Coordinates of C-alpha atoms and ligand atoms in Angstrom, one line a residue:
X64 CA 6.4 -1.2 -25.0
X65 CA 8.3 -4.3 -25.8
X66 CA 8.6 -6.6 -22.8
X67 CA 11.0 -9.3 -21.3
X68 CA 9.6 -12.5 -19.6
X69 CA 11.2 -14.3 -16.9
X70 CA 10.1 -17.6 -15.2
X71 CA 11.2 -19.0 -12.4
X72 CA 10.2 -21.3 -9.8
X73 CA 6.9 -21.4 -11.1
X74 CA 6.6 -18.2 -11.5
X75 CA 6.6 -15.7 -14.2
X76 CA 7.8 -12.1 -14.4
X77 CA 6.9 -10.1 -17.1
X78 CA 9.7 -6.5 -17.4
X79 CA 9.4 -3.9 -19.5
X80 CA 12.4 -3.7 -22.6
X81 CA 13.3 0.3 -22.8
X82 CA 14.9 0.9 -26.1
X83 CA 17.3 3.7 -26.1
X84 CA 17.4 6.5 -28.9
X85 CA 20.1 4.6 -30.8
X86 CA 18.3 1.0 -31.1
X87 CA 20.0 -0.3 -27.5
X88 CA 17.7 -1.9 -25.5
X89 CA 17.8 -3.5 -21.8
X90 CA 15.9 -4.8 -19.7
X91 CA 14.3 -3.2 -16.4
X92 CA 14.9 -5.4 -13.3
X93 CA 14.3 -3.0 -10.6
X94 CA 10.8 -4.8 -9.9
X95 CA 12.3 -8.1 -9.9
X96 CA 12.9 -8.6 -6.3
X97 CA 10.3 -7.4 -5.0
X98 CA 8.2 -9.7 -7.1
X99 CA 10.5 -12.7 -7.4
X100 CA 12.7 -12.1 -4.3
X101 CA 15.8 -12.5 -7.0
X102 CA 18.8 -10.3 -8.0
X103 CA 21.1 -10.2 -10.7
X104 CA 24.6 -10.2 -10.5
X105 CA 27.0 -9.2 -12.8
X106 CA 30.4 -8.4 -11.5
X107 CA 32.5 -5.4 -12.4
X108 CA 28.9 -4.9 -13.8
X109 CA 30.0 -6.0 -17.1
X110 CA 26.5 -5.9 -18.9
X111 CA 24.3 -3.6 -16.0
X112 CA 22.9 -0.3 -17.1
X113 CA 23.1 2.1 -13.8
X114 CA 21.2 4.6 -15.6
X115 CA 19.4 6.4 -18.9
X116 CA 21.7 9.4 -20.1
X117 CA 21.7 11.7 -23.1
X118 CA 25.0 13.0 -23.1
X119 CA 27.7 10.4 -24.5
X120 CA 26.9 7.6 -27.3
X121 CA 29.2 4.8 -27.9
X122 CA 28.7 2.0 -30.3
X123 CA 32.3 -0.1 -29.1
X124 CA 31.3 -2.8 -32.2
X125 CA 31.5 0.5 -34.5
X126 CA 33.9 2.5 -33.0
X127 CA 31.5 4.9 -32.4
X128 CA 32.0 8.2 -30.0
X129 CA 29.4 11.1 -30.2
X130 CA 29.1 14.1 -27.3
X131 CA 25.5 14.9 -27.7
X132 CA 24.9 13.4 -30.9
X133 CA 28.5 15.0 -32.2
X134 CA 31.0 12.4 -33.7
X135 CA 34.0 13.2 -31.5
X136 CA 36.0 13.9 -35.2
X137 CA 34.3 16.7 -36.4
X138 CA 34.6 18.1 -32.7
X139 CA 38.1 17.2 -32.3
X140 CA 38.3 19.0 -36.1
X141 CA 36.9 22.1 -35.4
X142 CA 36.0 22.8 -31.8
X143 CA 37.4 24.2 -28.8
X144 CA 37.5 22.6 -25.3
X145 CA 35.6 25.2 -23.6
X146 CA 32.7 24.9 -26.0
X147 CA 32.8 20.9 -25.8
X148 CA 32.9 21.2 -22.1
X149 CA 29.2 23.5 -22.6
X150 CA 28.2 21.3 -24.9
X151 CA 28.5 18.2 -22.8
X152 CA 27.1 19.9 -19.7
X153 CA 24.1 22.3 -20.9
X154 CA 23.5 20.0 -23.8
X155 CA 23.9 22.5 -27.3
X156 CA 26.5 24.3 -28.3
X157 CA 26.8 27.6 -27.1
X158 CA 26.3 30.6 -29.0
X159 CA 27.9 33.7 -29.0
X160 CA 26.6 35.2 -26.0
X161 CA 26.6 32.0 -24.0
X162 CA 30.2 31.4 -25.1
X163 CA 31.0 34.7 -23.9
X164 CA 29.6 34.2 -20.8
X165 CA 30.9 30.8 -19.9
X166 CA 34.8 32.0 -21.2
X167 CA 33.9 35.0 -18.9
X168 CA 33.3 32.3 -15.8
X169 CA 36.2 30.6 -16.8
X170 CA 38.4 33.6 -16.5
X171 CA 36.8 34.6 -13.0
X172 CA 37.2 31.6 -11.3
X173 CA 40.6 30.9 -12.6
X174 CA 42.7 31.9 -9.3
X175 CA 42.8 29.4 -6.3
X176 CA 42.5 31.2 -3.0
X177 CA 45.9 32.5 -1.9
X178 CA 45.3 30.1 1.6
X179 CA 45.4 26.9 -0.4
X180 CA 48.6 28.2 -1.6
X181 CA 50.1 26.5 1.6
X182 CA 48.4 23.0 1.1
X183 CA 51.0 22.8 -1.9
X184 CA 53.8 23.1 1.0
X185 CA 53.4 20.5 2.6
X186 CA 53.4 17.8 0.1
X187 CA 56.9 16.2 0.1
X188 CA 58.1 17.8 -3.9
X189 CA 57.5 13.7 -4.9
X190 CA 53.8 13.4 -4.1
X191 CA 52.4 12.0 -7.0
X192 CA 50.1 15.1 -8.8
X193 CA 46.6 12.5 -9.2
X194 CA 47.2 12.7 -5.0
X195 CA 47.7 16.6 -4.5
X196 CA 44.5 17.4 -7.6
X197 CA 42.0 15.4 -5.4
X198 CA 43.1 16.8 -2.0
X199 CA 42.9 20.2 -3.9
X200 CA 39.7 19.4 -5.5
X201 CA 38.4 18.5 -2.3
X202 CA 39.6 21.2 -0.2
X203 CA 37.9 23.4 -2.6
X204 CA 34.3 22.5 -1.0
X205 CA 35.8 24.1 2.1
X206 CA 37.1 27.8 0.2
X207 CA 34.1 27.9 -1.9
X208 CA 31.5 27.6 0.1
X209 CA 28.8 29.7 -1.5
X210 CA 29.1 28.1 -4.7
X211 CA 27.0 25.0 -3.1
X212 CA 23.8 24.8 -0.9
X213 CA 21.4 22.2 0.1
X214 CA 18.5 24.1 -2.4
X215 CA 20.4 24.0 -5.1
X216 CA 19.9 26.5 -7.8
X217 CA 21.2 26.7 -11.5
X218 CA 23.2 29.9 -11.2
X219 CA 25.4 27.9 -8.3
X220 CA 25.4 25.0 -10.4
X221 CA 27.3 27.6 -13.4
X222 CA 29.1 28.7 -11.1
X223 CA 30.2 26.0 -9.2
X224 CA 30.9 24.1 -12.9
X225 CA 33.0 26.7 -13.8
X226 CA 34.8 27.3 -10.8
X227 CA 36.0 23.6 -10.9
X228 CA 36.9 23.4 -14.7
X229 CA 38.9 26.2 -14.4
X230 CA 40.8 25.8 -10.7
X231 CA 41.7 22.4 -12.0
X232 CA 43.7 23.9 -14.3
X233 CA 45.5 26.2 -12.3
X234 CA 46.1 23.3 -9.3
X235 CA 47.3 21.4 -12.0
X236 CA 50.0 23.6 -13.1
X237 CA 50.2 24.8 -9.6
X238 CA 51.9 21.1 -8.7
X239 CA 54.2 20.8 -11.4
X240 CA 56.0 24.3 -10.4
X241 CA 55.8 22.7 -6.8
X242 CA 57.7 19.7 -7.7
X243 CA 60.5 21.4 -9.7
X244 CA 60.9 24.4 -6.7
X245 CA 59.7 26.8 -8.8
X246 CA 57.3 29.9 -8.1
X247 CA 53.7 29.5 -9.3
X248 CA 52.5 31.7 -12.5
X249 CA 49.3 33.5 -12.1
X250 CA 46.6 32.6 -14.8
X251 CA 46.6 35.3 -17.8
X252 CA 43.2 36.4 -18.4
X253 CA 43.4 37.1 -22.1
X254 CA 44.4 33.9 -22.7
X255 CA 42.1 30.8 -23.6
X256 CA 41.7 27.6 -21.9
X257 CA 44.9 25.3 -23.1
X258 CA 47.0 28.3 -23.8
X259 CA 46.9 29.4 -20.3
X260 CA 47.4 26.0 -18.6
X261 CA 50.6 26.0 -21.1
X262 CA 51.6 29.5 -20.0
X263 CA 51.2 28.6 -16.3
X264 CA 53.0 25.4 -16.4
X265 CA 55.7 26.9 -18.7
X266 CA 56.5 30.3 -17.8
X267 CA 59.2 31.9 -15.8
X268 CA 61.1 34.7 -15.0
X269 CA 64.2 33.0 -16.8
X270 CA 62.3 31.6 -20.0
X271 CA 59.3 33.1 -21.0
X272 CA 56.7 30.8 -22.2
X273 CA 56.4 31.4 -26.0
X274 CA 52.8 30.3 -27.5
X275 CA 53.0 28.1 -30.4
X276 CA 49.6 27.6 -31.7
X277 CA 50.2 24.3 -33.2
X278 CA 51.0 23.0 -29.6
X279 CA 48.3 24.6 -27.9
X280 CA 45.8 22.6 -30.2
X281 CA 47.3 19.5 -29.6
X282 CA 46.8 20.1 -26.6
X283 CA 43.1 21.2 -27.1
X284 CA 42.1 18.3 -29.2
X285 CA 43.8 15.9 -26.6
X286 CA 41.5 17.7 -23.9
X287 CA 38.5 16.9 -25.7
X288 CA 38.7 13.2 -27.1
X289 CA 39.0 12.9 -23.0
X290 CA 35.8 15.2 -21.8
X291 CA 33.3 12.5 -21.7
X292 CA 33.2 8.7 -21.9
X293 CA 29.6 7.5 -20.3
X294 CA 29.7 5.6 -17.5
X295 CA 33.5 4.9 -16.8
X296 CA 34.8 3.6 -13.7
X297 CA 35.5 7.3 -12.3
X298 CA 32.4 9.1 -13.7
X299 CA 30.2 6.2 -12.3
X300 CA 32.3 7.2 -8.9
X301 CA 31.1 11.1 -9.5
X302 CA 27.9 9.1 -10.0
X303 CA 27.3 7.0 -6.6
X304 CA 29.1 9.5 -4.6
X305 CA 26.8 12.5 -5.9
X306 CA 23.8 10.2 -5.6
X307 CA 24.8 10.4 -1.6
X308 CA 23.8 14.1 -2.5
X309 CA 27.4 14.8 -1.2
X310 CA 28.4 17.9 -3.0
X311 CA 29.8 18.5 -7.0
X312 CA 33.7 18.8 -5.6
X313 CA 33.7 15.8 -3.6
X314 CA 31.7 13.7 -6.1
X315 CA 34.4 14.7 -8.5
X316 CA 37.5 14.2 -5.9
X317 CA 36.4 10.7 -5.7
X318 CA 36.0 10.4 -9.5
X319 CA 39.8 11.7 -9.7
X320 CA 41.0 9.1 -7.0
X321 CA 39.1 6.3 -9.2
X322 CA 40.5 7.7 -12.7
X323 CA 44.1 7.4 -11.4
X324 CA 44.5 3.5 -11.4
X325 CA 46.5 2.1 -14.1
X326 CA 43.7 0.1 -15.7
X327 CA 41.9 3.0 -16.5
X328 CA 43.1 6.6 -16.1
X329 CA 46.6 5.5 -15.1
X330 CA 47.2 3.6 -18.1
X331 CA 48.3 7.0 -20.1
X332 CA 51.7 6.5 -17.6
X333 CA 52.0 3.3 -18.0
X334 CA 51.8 3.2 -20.8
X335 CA 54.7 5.7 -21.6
X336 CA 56.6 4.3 -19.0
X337 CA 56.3 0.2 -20.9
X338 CA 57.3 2.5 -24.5
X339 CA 60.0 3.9 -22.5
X340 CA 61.4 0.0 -21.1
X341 CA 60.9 -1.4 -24.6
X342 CA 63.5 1.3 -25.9
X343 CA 65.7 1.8 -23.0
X344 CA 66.2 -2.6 -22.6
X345 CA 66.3 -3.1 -26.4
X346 CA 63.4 -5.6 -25.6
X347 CA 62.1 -7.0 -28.7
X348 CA 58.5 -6.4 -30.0
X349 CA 57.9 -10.2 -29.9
X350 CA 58.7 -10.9 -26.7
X351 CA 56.6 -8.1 -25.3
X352 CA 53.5 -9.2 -27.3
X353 CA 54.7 -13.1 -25.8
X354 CA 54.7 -11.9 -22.4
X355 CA 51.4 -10.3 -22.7
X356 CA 49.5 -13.0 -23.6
X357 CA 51.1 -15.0 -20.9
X358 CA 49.0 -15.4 -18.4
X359 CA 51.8 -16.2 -15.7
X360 CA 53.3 -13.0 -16.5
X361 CA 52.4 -9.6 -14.9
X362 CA 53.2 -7.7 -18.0
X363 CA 49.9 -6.7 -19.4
X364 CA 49.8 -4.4 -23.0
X365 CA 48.9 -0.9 -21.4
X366 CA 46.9 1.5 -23.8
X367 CA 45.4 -2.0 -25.2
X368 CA 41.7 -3.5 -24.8
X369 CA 38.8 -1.7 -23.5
X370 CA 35.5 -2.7 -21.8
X371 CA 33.3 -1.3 -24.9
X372 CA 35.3 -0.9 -27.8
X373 CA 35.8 -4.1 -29.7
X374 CA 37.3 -2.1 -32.7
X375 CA 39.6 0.3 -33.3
X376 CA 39.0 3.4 -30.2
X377 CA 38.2 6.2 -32.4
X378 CA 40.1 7.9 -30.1
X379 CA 43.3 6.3 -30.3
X380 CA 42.7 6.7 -34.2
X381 CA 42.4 10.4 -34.3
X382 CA 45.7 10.7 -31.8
X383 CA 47.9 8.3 -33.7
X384 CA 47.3 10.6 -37.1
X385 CA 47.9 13.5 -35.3
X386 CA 50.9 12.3 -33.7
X387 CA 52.1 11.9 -37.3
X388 CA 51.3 15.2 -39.1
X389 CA 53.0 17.1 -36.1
X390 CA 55.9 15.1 -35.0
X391 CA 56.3 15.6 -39.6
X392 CA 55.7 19.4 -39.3
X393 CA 58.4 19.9 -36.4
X394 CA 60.7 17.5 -37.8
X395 CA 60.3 16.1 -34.2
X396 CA 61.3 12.5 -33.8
X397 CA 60.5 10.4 -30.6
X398 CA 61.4 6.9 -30.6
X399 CA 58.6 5.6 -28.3
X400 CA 56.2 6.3 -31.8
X401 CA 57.9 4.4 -33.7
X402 CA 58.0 1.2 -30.8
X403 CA 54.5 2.1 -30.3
X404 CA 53.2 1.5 -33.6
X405 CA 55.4 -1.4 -34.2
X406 CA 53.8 -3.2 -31.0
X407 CA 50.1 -2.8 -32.3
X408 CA 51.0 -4.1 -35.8
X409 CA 52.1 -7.1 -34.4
X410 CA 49.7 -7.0 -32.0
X411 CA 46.5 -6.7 -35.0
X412 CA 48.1 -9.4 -36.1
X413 CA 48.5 -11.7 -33.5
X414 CA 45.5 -14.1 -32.8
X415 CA 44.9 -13.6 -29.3
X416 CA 44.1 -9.8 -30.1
X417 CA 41.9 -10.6 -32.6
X418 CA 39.9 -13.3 -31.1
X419 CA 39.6 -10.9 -27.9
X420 CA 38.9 -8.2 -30.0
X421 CA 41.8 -5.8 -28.6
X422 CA 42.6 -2.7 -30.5
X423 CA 44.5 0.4 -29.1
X424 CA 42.8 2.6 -26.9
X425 CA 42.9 6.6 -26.2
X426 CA 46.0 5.7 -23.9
X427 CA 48.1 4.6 -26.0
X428 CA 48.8 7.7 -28.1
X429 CA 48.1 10.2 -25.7
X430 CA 51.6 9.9 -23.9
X431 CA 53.4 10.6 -27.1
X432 CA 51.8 13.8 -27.7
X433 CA 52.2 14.3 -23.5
X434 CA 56.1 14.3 -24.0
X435 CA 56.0 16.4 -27.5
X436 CA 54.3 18.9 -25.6
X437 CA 56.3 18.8 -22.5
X438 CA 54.6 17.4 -19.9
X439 CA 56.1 15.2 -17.5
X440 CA 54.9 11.7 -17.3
X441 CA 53.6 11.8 -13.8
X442 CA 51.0 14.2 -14.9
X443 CA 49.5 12.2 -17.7
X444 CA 46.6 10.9 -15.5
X445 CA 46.2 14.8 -14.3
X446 CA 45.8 15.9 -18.3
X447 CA 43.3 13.2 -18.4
X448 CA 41.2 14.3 -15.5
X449 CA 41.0 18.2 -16.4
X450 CA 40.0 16.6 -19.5
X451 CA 37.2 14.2 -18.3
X452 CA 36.3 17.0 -15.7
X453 CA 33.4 18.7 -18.0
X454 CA 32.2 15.0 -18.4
X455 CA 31.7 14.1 -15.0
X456 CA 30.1 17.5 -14.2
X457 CA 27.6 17.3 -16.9
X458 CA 26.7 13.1 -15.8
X459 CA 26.7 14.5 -12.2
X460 CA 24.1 17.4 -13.2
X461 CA 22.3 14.5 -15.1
X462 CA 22.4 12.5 -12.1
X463 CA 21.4 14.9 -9.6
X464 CA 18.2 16.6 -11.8
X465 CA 16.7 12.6 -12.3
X466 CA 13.2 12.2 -10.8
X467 CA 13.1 10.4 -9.3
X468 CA 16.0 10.5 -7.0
X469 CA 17.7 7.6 -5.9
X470 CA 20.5 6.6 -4.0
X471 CA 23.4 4.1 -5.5
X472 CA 23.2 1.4 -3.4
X473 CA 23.7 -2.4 -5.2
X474 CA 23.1 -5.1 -3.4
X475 CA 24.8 -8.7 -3.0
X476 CA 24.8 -12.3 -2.7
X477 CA 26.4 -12.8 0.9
X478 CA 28.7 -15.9 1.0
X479 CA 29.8 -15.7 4.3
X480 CA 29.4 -18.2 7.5
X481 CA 26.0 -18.4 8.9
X482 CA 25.4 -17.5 12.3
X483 CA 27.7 -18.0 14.7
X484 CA 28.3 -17.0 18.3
X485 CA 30.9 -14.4 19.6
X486 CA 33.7 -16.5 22.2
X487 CA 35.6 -14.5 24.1
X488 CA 39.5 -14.3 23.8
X489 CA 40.3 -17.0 26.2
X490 CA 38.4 -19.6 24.9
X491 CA 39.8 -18.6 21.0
Ligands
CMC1223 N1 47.0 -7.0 -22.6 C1 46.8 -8.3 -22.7 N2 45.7 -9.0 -22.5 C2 44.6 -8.2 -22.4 C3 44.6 -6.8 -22.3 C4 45.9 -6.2 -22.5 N3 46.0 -4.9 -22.4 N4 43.4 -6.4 -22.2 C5 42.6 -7.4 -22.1 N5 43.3 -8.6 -22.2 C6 42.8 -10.0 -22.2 C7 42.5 -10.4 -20.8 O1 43.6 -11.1 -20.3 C8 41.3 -11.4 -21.1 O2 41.8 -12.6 -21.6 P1 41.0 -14.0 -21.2 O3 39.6 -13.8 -21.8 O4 41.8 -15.0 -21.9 O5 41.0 -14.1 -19.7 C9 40.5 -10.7 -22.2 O6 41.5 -9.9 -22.9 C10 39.4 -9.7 -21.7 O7 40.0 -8.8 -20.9 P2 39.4 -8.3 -19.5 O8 40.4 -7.8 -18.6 O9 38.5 -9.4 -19.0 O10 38.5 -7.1 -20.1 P3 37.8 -6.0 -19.2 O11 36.7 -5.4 -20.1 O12 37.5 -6.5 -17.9 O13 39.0 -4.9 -19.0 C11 40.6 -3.2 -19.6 C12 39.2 -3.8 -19.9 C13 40.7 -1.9 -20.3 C14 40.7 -3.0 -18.0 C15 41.7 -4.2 -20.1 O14 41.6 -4.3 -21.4 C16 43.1 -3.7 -19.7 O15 43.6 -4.0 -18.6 N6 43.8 -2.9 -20.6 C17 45.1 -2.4 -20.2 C18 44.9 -1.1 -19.4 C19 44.4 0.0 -20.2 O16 44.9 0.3 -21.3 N7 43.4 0.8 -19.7 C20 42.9 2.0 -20.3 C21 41.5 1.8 -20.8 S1 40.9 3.1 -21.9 C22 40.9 4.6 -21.0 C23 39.9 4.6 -19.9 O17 38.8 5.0 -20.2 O18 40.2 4.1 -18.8

C-alpha cells in the first residue's frame, strides 16, 4: 500500500494512500490526531472523503456518471426507474423474479394510511410541498412502525425501502390535489411507477387522466438522471443522521429538508422561476450573464456550476436533447428553452465561465421538461427528491451495514474567547 508522509514539528507521520477502484486516491487521516494531536480542516469539506462507497462514480473533469458501474445514458436509454432504484440499492439489476417482487412491494405499500390523510388538512393550501413531503416522510416512522426495529433485519430493510419509495409518490401527488382543493386519487395498481404518480396527480372526476407514453418516459428518464449523486449535501444529511442510528424515514426526512435549498435541490425552481423573469422583463441575455459575474449583485446563474463537475453535467446533456426531440414531436414550443439555451451559449463563451469551469447542470433543463409535463413549479424540488430517494436509501443501507460503525461527528478549530467568568446581570 502506497503511503503519504507528513512532518511536522519534528515529527513525522507516515498514512496510508487508499486507491479507489477507478484510480482515485486519498489519504487516511483518521490516525493523525491521535499521533500528531492535528486536524484538518476543509470547509464545506471541499476536498474530504466521509466515506468508501460502491454505488455512484463520478469523474466531474470527464463528465462522468455511472450507478454501479452503469453510465447514466445507457440507463436513462433503456431502463426503468424502478429497476435503477434496485439497482442502486441491492447493487445488480434485477431479474425477472426480483423485478417482480420489488414492483409487487411497490404496489403494496403504495397507499398512505387513511389517518395521515388529516395531516394534509391542516397545512394552510400555500405550504410549500418540500415542507408537507418531510413532515409526511417523517410522520411515516410513527404509522409504520413494524417496518423498523433496533435488530434490524433485511426483509424490514425491503420493506421499509419500498414502503418509502413508493408513499413518496403518493404524498407527493397527495399535496398537489391539496393545494388546488381537490380530492386525492387512490394509486392504480396496474399501473407502473411514473404512470401512476401521473394518474394520481392528474386525474379527476371531470378530466380523466389520459396516459401518453411519451410523457410518462420523460418523466421516467427525469426520475433516474436524479436517483443517485454520491455524497451530495442531502444524501451526506441521510448519512450523519442515519449514522445517529436514528431510523431510515428520518434519515431521509432530514435529507429532504437539506435537498430543498436553492443551491442544491432548490435550484430546479429557481431556476424556472430566473427563465421565467428573463422572458416576462424582456431582460437581455447580456445583462443577466453581467449581473452574474458581479459580485455585488445577488443574482447568481441558477442551474449553473457544480461542486464536481468541471465539464459539461452529463445530466444536463441528456435533458437538453430530450427537451429538443419532444418539445419537436409535440410541436410544443416553450419560450423559457429557447432563453435557456441562449444564456449558456453566451455563458460558454464568456471567460469567467470558462476560467471557473462552469457548465450547466441537471437543473437547468429539468424545469423545462417539469412544465411540458405539467407540473407546477413549486414541486420541482419534490420531483427531485422521489427521484434521489432510491439513492439515499441505498448510501443509507451502505452506511448502516459499514464495520465498523461509526458515528458522524467532525470536529473543529474553536476560535472563541478563552475563559472567562460568568457576571451576574447587575454588574453587565
Ligand atoms: N453563477 C455565477 N457564478 C458562479 C456560479 C453561478 N451559478 N456558480 C459558481 N460561481 C462562481 C463563484 O462565484 C466562484 O467565483 P470566485 O472563485 O470568483 O469566488 C466560483 O464560481 C466557484 O463557485 P463556488 O460557489 O465557490 O463553488 P461551489 O463548489 O462551492 O458551489 C454550487 C457549487 C453548485 C453551489 C454553485 O456553483 C452554485 O451556487 N450554483 C448555482 C446553484 C445551482 O445551480 N445548484 C444546483 C447544483 S446541481 C444539483 C445538485 O446536485 O444540487
Amino acid at each position: 500500500m502506497e503511503k503519504a508522509k507528513l512532518t511536522y514539528n519534528g515529527m513525522t507521520h507516515e498514512m496510508p494512500v487508499l486507491v479507489g477502484t477507478e484510480g482515485e486516491k486519498g489519504i487516511d487521516i483518521s490516525k493523525l490526531r491521535q499521533v500528531m494531536n492535528l486536524i484538518t480542516l476543509d470547509v464545506g469539506y471541499q476536498n474530504t472523503g466521509s466515506c468508501t462507497s460502491s454505488i455512484t462514480f463520478i469523474d466531474g473533469d470527464l463528465g462522468i456518471l455511472r450507478y454501479r458501474g452503469i453510465p447514466i445514458e445507457e440507463l436513462a436509454e433503456n431502463g426503468s426507474f424502478s429497476e435503477v432504484a434496485y439497482l442502486l440499492i441491492y447493487g445488480n439489476l434485477p431479474n425477472k423474479a426480483e423485478q417482480q417482487l420489488f414492483s409487487q412491494r411497490l404496489t403494496q405499500n403504495s397507499m398512505i394510511h387513511e389517518e395521515m390523510m388529516r395531516f394534509f388538512d391542516g397545512f394552510p393550501p400555500t405550504a410549500h410541498p418540500m415542507a408537507i413531503l418531510a413532515t409526511m416522510v417523517n410522520s411515516m416512522s410513527v404509522y409504520y412502525t413494524d417496518y423498523f426495529t433496533e435488530d434490524f433485519q433485511a426483509d424490514t430493510f425491503d420493506l421499509m425501502a419500498a414502503s418509502l419509495i413508493s408513499r413518496i409518490r403518493t404524498i407527493a401527488a397527495y399535496s398537489y390535489k391539496h393545494s388546488i382543493g381537490h380530492p386525492h386519487v387512490y394509486p392504480k395498481r396496474d399501473l407502473k411507477y411514473a404512470s401512476n404518480f401521473l394518474y394520481m396527480m392528474f386525474d379527476s372526476p371531470v378530466n380523466p387522466y389520459v396516459p401518453d407514453p411519451d410523457i410518462e418516459r420523460a418523466l421516467s428518464i427525469l426520475l433516474i438522471l436524479h436517483a443517485d449523486h454520491e455524497q451530495n449535501c442531502s444524501t451526506s444529511t441521510v448519512r450523519l443522521v442515519g449514522s445517529s442510528m436514528a431510523n431510515l424515514y428520518a434519515s431521509i426526512c432530514a435529507g429532504i429538508c437539506a435537498l430543498w435549498g436553492p443551491l442544491h435541490g432548490g435550484a430546479n425552481q429557481k431556476v424556472i422561476e430566473m427563465l421565467d423573469e428573463i422572458n416576462k422583463k424582456n431582460l437581455s441575455i447580456k445583462n443577466c450573464i453581467d449581473s452574474a459575474k458581479d459580485k455585488n449583485s445577488k443574482f447568481r446563474l441558477f442551474g449553473f456550476g457544480h461542486r464536481v463537475y468541471k465539464n459539461y453535467d452529463p445530466r444536463a446533456k441528456i435533458l437538453k436533447q430530450y427537451c429538443e426531440t419532444i418539445f419537436k414531436k409535440y410541436y410544443y414550443d416553450d419560450p423559457l428553452l429557447a432563453i435557456a439555451m441562449e444564456l449558456e451559449e453566451a455563458a460558454l463563451k464568456d471567460s469567467f465561465f470558462i476560467e471557473r469551469k462552469l457548465y450547466p447542470n441537471v437543473d437547468f433543463y429539468s424545469g423545462i421538461l417539469y412544465r411540458m409535463i405539467g407540473i407546477p413549479t413549486n414541486m420541482f424540488t419534490v420531483m427531485f427528491a422521489i427521484g434521489r430517494l432510491p439513492g439515499m436509501i441505498a448510501q443509507w443501507k451502505e452506511m448502516h451495514d459499514s464495520v465498523p460503525h461509526k458515528i458522524g461527528r467532525p470536529r473543529q478549530i474553536y476560535t472563541g474567547s478563552n475563559l472567562r467568568h460568568y457576571v451576574p446581570l447587575d454588574e453587565r
